[in-house]
Short mmCIF file of C-alpha atoms in Angstrom, two decimals:
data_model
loop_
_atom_site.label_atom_id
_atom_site.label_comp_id
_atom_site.label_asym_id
_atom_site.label_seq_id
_atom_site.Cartn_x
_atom_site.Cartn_y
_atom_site.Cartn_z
CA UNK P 20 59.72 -73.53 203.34
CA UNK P 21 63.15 -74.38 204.89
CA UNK P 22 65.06 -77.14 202.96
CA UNK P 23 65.75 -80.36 203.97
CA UNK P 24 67.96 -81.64 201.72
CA UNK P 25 71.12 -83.89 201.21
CA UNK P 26 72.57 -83.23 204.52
CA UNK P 27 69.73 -84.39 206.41
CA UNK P 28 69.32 -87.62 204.65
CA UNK P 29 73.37 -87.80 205.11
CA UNK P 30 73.07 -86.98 208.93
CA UNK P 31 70.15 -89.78 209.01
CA UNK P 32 71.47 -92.42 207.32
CA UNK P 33 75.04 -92.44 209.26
CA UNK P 34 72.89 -91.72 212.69
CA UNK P 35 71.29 -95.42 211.93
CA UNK P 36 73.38 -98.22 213.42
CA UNK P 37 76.05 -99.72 211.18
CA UNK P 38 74.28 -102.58 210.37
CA UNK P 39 71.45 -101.18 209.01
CA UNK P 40 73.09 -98.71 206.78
CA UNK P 41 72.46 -99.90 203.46
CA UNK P 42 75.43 -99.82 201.33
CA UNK P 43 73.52 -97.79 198.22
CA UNK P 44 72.72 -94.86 200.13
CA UNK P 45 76.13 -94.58 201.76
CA UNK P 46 77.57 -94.66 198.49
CA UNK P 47 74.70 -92.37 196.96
CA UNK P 48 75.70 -89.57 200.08
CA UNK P 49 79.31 -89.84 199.14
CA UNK P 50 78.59 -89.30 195.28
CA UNK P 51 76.08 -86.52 195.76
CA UNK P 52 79.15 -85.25 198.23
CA UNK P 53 81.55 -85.50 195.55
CA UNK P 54 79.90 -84.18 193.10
CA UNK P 55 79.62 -80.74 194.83
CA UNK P 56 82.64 -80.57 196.51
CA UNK P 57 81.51 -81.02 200.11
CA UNK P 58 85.11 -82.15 201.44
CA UNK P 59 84.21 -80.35 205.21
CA UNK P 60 82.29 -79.82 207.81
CA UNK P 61 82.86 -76.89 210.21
CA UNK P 62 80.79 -76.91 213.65
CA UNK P 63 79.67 -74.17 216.26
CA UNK P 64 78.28 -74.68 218.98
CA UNK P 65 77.53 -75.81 222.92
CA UNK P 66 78.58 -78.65 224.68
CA UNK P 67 76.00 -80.87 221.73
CA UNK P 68 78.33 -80.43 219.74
CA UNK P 69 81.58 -80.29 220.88
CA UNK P 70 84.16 -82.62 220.95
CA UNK P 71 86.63 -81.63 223.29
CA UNK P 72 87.57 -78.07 222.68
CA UNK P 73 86.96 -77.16 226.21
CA UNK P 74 89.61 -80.02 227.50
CA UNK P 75 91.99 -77.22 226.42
CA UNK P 76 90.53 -74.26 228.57
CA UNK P 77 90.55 -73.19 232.17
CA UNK P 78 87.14 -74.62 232.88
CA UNK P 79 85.09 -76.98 234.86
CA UNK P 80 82.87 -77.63 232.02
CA UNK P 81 84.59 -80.86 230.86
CA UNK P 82 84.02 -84.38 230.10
CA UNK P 83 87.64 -85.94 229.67
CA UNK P 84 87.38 -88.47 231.39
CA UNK P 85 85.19 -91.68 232.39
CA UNK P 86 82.26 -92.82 231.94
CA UNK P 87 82.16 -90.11 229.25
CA UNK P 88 83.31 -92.16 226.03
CA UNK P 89 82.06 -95.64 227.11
CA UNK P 90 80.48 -96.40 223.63
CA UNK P 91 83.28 -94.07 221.81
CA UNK P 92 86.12 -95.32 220.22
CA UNK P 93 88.43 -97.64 222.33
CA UNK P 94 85.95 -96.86 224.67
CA UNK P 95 88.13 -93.39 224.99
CA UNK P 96 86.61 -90.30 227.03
CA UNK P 97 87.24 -87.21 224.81
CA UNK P 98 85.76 -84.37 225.90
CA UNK P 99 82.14 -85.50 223.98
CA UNK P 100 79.58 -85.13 226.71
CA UNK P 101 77.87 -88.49 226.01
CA UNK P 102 78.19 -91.96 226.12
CA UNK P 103 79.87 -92.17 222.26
CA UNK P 104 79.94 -90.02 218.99
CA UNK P 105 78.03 -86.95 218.63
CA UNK P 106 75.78 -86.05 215.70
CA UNK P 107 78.73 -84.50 213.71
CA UNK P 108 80.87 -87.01 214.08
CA UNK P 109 78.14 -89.14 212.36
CA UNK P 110 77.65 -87.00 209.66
CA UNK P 111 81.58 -87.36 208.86
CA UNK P 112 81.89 -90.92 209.53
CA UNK P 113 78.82 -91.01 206.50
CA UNK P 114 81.33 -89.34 204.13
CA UNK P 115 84.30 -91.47 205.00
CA UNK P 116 86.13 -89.63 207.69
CA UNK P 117 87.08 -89.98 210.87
CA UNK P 118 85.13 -88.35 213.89
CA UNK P 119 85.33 -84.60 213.69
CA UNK P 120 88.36 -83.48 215.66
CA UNK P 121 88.29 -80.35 217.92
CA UNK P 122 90.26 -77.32 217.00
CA UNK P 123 92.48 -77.18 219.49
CA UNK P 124 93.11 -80.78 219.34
CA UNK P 125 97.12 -80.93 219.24
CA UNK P 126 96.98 -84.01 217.19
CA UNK P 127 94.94 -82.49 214.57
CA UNK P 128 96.43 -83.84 211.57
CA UNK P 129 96.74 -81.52 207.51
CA UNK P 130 94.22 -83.95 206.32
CA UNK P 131 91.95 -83.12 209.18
CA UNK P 132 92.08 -79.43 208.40
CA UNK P 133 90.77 -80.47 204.74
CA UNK P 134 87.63 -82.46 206.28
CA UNK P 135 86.17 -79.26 208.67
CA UNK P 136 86.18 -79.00 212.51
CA UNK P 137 84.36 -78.23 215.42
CA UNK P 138 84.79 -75.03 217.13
CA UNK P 139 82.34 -75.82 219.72
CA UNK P 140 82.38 -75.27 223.39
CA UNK P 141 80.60 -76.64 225.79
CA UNK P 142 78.87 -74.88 228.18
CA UNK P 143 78.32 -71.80 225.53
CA UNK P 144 75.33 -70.30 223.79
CA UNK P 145 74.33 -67.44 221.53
CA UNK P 146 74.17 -64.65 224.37
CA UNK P 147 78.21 -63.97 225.03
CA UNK P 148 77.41 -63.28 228.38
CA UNK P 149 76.74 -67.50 228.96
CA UNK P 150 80.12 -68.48 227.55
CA UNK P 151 81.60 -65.97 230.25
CA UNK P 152 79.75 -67.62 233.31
CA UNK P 153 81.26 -70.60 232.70
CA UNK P 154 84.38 -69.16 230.94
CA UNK P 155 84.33 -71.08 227.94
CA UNK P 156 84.36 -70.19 224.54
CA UNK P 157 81.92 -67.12 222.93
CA UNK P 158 80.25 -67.90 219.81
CA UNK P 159 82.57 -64.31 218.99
CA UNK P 160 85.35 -66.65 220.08
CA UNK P 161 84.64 -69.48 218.24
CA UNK P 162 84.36 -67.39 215.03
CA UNK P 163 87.58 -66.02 215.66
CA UNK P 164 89.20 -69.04 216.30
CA UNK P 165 87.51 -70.14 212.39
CA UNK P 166 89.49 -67.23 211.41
CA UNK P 167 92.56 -69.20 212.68
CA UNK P 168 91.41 -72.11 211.13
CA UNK P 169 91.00 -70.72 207.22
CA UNK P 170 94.52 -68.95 207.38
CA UNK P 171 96.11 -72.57 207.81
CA UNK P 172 93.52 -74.14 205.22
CA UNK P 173 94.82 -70.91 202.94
CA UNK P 174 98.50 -71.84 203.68
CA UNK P 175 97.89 -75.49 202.95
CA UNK P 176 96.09 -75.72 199.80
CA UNK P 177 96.17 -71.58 198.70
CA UNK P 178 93.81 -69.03 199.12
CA UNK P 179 91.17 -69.85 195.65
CA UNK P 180 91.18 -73.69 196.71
CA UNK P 181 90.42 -72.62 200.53
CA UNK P 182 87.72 -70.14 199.39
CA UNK P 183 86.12 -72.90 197.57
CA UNK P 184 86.38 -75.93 200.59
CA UNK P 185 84.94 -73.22 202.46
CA UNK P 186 81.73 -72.37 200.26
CA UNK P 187 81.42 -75.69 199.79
CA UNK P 188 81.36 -76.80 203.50
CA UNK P 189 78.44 -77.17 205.36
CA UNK P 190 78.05 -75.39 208.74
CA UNK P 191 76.61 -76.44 211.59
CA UNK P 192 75.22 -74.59 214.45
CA UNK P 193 73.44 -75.96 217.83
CA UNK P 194 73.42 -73.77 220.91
CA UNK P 195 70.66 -71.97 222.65
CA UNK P 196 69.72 -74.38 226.15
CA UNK P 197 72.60 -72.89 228.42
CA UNK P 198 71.25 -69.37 227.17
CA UNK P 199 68.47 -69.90 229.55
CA UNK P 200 69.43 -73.01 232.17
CA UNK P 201 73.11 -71.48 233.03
CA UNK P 202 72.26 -67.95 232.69
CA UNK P 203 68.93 -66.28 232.48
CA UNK P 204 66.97 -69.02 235.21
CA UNK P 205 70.45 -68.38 237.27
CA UNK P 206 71.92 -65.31 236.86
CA UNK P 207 69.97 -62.06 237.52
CA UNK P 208 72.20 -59.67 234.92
CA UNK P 209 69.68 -60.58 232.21
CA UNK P 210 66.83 -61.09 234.34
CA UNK P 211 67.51 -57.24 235.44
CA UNK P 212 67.48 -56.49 232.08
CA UNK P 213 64.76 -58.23 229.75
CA UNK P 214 61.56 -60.14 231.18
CA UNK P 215 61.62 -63.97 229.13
CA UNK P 216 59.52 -62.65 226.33
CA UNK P 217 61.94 -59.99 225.58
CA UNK P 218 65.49 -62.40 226.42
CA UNK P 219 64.14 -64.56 223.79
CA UNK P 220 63.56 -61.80 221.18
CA UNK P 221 67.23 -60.78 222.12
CA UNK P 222 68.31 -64.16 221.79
CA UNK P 223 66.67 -64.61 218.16
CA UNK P 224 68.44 -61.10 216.99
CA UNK P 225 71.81 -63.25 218.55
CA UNK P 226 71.60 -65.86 216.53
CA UNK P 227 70.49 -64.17 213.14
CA UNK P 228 73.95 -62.11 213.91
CA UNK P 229 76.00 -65.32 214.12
CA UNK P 230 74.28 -66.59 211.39
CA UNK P 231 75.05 -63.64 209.16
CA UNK P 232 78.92 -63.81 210.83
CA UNK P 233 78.84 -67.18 209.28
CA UNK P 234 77.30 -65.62 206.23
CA UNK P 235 79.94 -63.28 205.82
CA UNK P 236 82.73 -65.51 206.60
CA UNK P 237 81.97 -67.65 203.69
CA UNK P 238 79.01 -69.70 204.97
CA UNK P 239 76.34 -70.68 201.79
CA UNK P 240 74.90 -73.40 203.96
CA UNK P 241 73.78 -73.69 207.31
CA UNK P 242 72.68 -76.28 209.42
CA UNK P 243 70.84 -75.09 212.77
CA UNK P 244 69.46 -77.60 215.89
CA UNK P 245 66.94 -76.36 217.75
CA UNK P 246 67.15 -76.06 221.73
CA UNK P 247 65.55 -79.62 223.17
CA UNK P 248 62.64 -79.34 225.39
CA UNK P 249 64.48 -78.54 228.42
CA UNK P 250 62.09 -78.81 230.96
CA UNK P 251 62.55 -82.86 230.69
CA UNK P 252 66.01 -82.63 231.14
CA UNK P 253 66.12 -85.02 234.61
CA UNK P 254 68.43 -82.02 236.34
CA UNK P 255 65.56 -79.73 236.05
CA UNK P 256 62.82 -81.87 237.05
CA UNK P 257 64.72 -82.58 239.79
CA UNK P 258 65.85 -79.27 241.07
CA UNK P 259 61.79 -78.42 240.78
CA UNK P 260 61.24 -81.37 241.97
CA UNK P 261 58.64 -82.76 239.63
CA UNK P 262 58.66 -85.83 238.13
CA UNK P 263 57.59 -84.36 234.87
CA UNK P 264 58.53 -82.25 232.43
CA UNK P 265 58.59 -78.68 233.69
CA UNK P 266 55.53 -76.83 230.79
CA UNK P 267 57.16 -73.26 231.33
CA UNK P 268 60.75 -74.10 230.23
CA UNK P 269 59.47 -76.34 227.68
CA UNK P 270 57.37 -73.11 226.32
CA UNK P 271 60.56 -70.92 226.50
CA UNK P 272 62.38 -73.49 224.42
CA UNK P 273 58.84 -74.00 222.13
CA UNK P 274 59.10 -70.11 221.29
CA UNK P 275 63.05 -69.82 220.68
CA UNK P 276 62.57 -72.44 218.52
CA UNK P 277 59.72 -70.43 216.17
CA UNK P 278 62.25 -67.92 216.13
CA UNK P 279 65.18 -69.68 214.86
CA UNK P 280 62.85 -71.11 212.10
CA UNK P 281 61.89 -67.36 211.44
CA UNK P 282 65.32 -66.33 211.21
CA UNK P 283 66.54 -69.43 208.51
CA UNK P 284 63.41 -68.14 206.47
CA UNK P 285 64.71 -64.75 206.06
CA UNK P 286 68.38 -65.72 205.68
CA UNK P 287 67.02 -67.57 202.95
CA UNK P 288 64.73 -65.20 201.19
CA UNK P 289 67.35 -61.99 202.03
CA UNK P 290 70.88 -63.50 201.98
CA UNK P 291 70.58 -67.00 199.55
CA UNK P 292 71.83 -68.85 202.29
CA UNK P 293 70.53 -72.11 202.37
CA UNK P 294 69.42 -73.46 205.90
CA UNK P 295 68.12 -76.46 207.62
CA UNK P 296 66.55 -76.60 210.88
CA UNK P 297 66.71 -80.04 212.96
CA UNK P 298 63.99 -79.81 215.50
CA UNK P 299 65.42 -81.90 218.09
CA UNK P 300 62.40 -80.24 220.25
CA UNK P 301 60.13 -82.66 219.16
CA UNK P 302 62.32 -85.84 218.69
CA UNK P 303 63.14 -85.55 222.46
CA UNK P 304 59.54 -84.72 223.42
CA UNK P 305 58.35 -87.80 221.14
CA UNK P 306 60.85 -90.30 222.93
CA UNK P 307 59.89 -89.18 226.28
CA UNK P 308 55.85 -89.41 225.74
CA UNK P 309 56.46 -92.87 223.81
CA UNK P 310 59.81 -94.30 224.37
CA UNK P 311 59.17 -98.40 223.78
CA UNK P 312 58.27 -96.72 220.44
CA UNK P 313 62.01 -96.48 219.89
CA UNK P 314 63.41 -99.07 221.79
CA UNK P 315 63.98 -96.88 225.36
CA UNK P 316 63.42 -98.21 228.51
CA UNK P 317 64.09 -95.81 230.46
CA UNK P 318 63.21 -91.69 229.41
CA UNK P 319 63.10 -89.63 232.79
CA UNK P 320 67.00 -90.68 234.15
CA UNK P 321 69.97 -89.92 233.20
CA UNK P 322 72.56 -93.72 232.60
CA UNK P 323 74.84 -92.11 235.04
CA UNK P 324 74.94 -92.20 238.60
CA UNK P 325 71.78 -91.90 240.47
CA UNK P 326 70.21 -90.27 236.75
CA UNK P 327 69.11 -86.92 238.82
CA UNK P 328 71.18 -84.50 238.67
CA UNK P 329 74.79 -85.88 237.75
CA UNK P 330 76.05 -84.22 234.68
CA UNK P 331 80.13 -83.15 234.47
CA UNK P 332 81.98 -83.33 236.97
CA UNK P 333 79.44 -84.88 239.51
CA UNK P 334 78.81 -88.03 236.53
CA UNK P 335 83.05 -88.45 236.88
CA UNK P 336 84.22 -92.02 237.42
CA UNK P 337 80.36 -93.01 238.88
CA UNK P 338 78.43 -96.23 238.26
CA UNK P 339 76.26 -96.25 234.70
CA UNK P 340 73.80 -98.18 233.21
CA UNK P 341 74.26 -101.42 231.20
CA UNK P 342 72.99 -100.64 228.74
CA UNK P 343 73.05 -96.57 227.40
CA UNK P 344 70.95 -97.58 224.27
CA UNK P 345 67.69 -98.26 226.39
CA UNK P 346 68.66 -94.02 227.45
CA UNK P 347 67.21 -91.46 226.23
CA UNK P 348 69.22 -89.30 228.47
CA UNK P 349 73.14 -90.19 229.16
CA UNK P 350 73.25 -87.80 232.07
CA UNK P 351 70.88 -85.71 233.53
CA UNK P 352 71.13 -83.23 230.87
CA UNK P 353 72.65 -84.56 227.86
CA UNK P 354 70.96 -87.51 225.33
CA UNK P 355 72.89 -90.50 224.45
CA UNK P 356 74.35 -91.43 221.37
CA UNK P 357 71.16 -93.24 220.41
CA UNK P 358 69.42 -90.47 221.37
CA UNK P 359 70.82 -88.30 218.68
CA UNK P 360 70.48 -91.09 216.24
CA UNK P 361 66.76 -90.66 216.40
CA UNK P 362 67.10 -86.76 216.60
CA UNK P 363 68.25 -86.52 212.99
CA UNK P 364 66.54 -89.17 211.66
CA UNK P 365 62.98 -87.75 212.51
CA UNK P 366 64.86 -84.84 210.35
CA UNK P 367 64.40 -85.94 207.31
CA UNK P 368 60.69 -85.12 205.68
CA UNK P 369 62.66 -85.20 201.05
CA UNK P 370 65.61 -86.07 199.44
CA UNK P 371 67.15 -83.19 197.38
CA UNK P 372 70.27 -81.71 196.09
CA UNK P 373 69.37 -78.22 195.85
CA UNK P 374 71.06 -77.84 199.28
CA UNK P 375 74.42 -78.24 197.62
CA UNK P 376 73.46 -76.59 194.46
#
């Protein structure tokens, strides 16, 4: 039975809007926090979870600029593909930080190495062959580049203090989607080489890797999002042209998904690694199927542009909604910031502390 635990209830309650956080729990989070010494947060991932890594690299897979970061600070586009702040950056803002800052953020600050930091890259998945399509960051990368990131935590606060932040911090992973959409359904290498059945068993034997990467690079506990049902992504249903979900992709994603659960199990029975798994799969699915449930009016378009198919470059400086919290989709592929509020709360099933213990 996988363990949903303190971080989930942290990740809900700072998902809610501010005014309905209730001042107790936010101050029962930070205490239960501070007394295990969970001072970071280090993140790995696709374009779900990254906050503007990729505004450093030679890519098109960017979203620097408007009407990316309408509901974010200052109203500022950072490189978050969505409307505002991305699960993450909730999760920190719960424990008193600021948003979590990309690595190669040039402003990132000392105290921001202390608090954790996304390595993500949008665009990426678990099979290294999708991060090279779109030439972004590996997950191999993005490991390496954590590599980069203990050295200066050693350097700063010594190498028994650094070990500790580190098996103390709570890592995040959430990739999987581009796996299939930007590189199995697209390009033929993989197609040549595994029929979906047998890509998805490949992909599961990916991730457990990373996992145990993680595992051996100091990880104790791990925090995995499952791939959404991507066959209600608006691109997709448009470039099928259906106006509902596509069943087959939303299978594929339906099956990864028992996998990754598969794979936590075992890290936790073989390794002692203690896991979570956010099924976003459902959340998504849920909102769609019933969205005046949660306040949507809207669940089949994207807020940008025509809702279709703009996502990137194609949703740069166009028309949006008025209002993104009646979204469940920002763009035709990614949710909005209320969107992802929902996601994690639907997370939560107990309160514990044996995640931290």
């Amino acid at each position: 039975m996988l363990l949903v635990a303190f971080v989930t209830l942290l990740v809900a309650v700072a998902l809610q809007p501010l005014t309905s956080v209730v001042a107790l729990d936010v101050h029962l989070l930070r205490q239960l926090a501070a007394k295990h010494n969970v001072t970071s947060i280090l993140v790995f991932g696709d374009s779900s979870v990254d906050p503007g890594n990729n505004n450093f690299i030679k890519t098109e897979m960017k979203g620097n600029f408007p009407p990316y970061g309408e509901n974010f600070i200052n109203h500022k586009p950072t490189g978050r593909l969505c409307d505002g702040l991305l699960a993450p950056d909730y999760i920190a803002e719960a424990m008193g930080y600021p948003p979590i800052p990309a690595f190669l953020d040039p402003t990132l600050t000392q105290a921001d190495l202390t608090r954790g930091a996304s390595f993500a890259s949008a665009g990426s998945g678990y099979d290294d062959l999708t991060a090279n399509i779109s030439n972004v960051w590996s997950f191999t990368t993005q490991a390496n580049y954590f590599l980069h990131y203990k050295i200066h935590l050693t350097k700063l606060v010594g190498p028994i203090e650094s070990s500790k932040m580190i098996n103390n911090a709570i890592f995040l992973m959430s990739m999987g989607s581009n796996d299939f959409l930007q590189n199995y359904l697209v390009d033929f290498t993989r197609q040549k080489q595994f029929t979906v059945e047998q890509y998805i068993e490949f992909l599961s034997h990916r991730m457990l890797y990373d996992a145990k990467m993680l595992h051996r690079l100091g990880a104790k506990r791990l925090v995995v999002v499952g791939v959404p049902p991507m066959g209600c992504m608006p691109l997709i249903k448009y470039l099928r042209g259906q106006k509902t979900c596509v069943d087959q992709l939303n299978q594929i994603a339906f099956s990864f998904n028992s996998k990754i659960i598969k794979n936590l199990e075992l890290l936790q029975s073989k390794f002692g690694l203690k896991t979570i798994y956010v099924d976003v799969y459902s959340a998504i699915q849920e909102a769609i199927k019933n969205p005046k449930k949660f306040g949507f009016a809207e669940a089949s378009l994207g807020c940008c542009g025509t809702g279709t198919y703009e996502y990137g470059e194609t949703c740069k400086d166009m028309q949006v909604c008025k209002d993104p919290t009646k979204y469940v989709f920002w763009d035709a592929v990614h949710p909005t910031q209320r969107m992802y509020q929902i996601i994690v709360k639907k997370a939560i099933a107990s309160i514990s502390e044996e995640f931290l213990v």
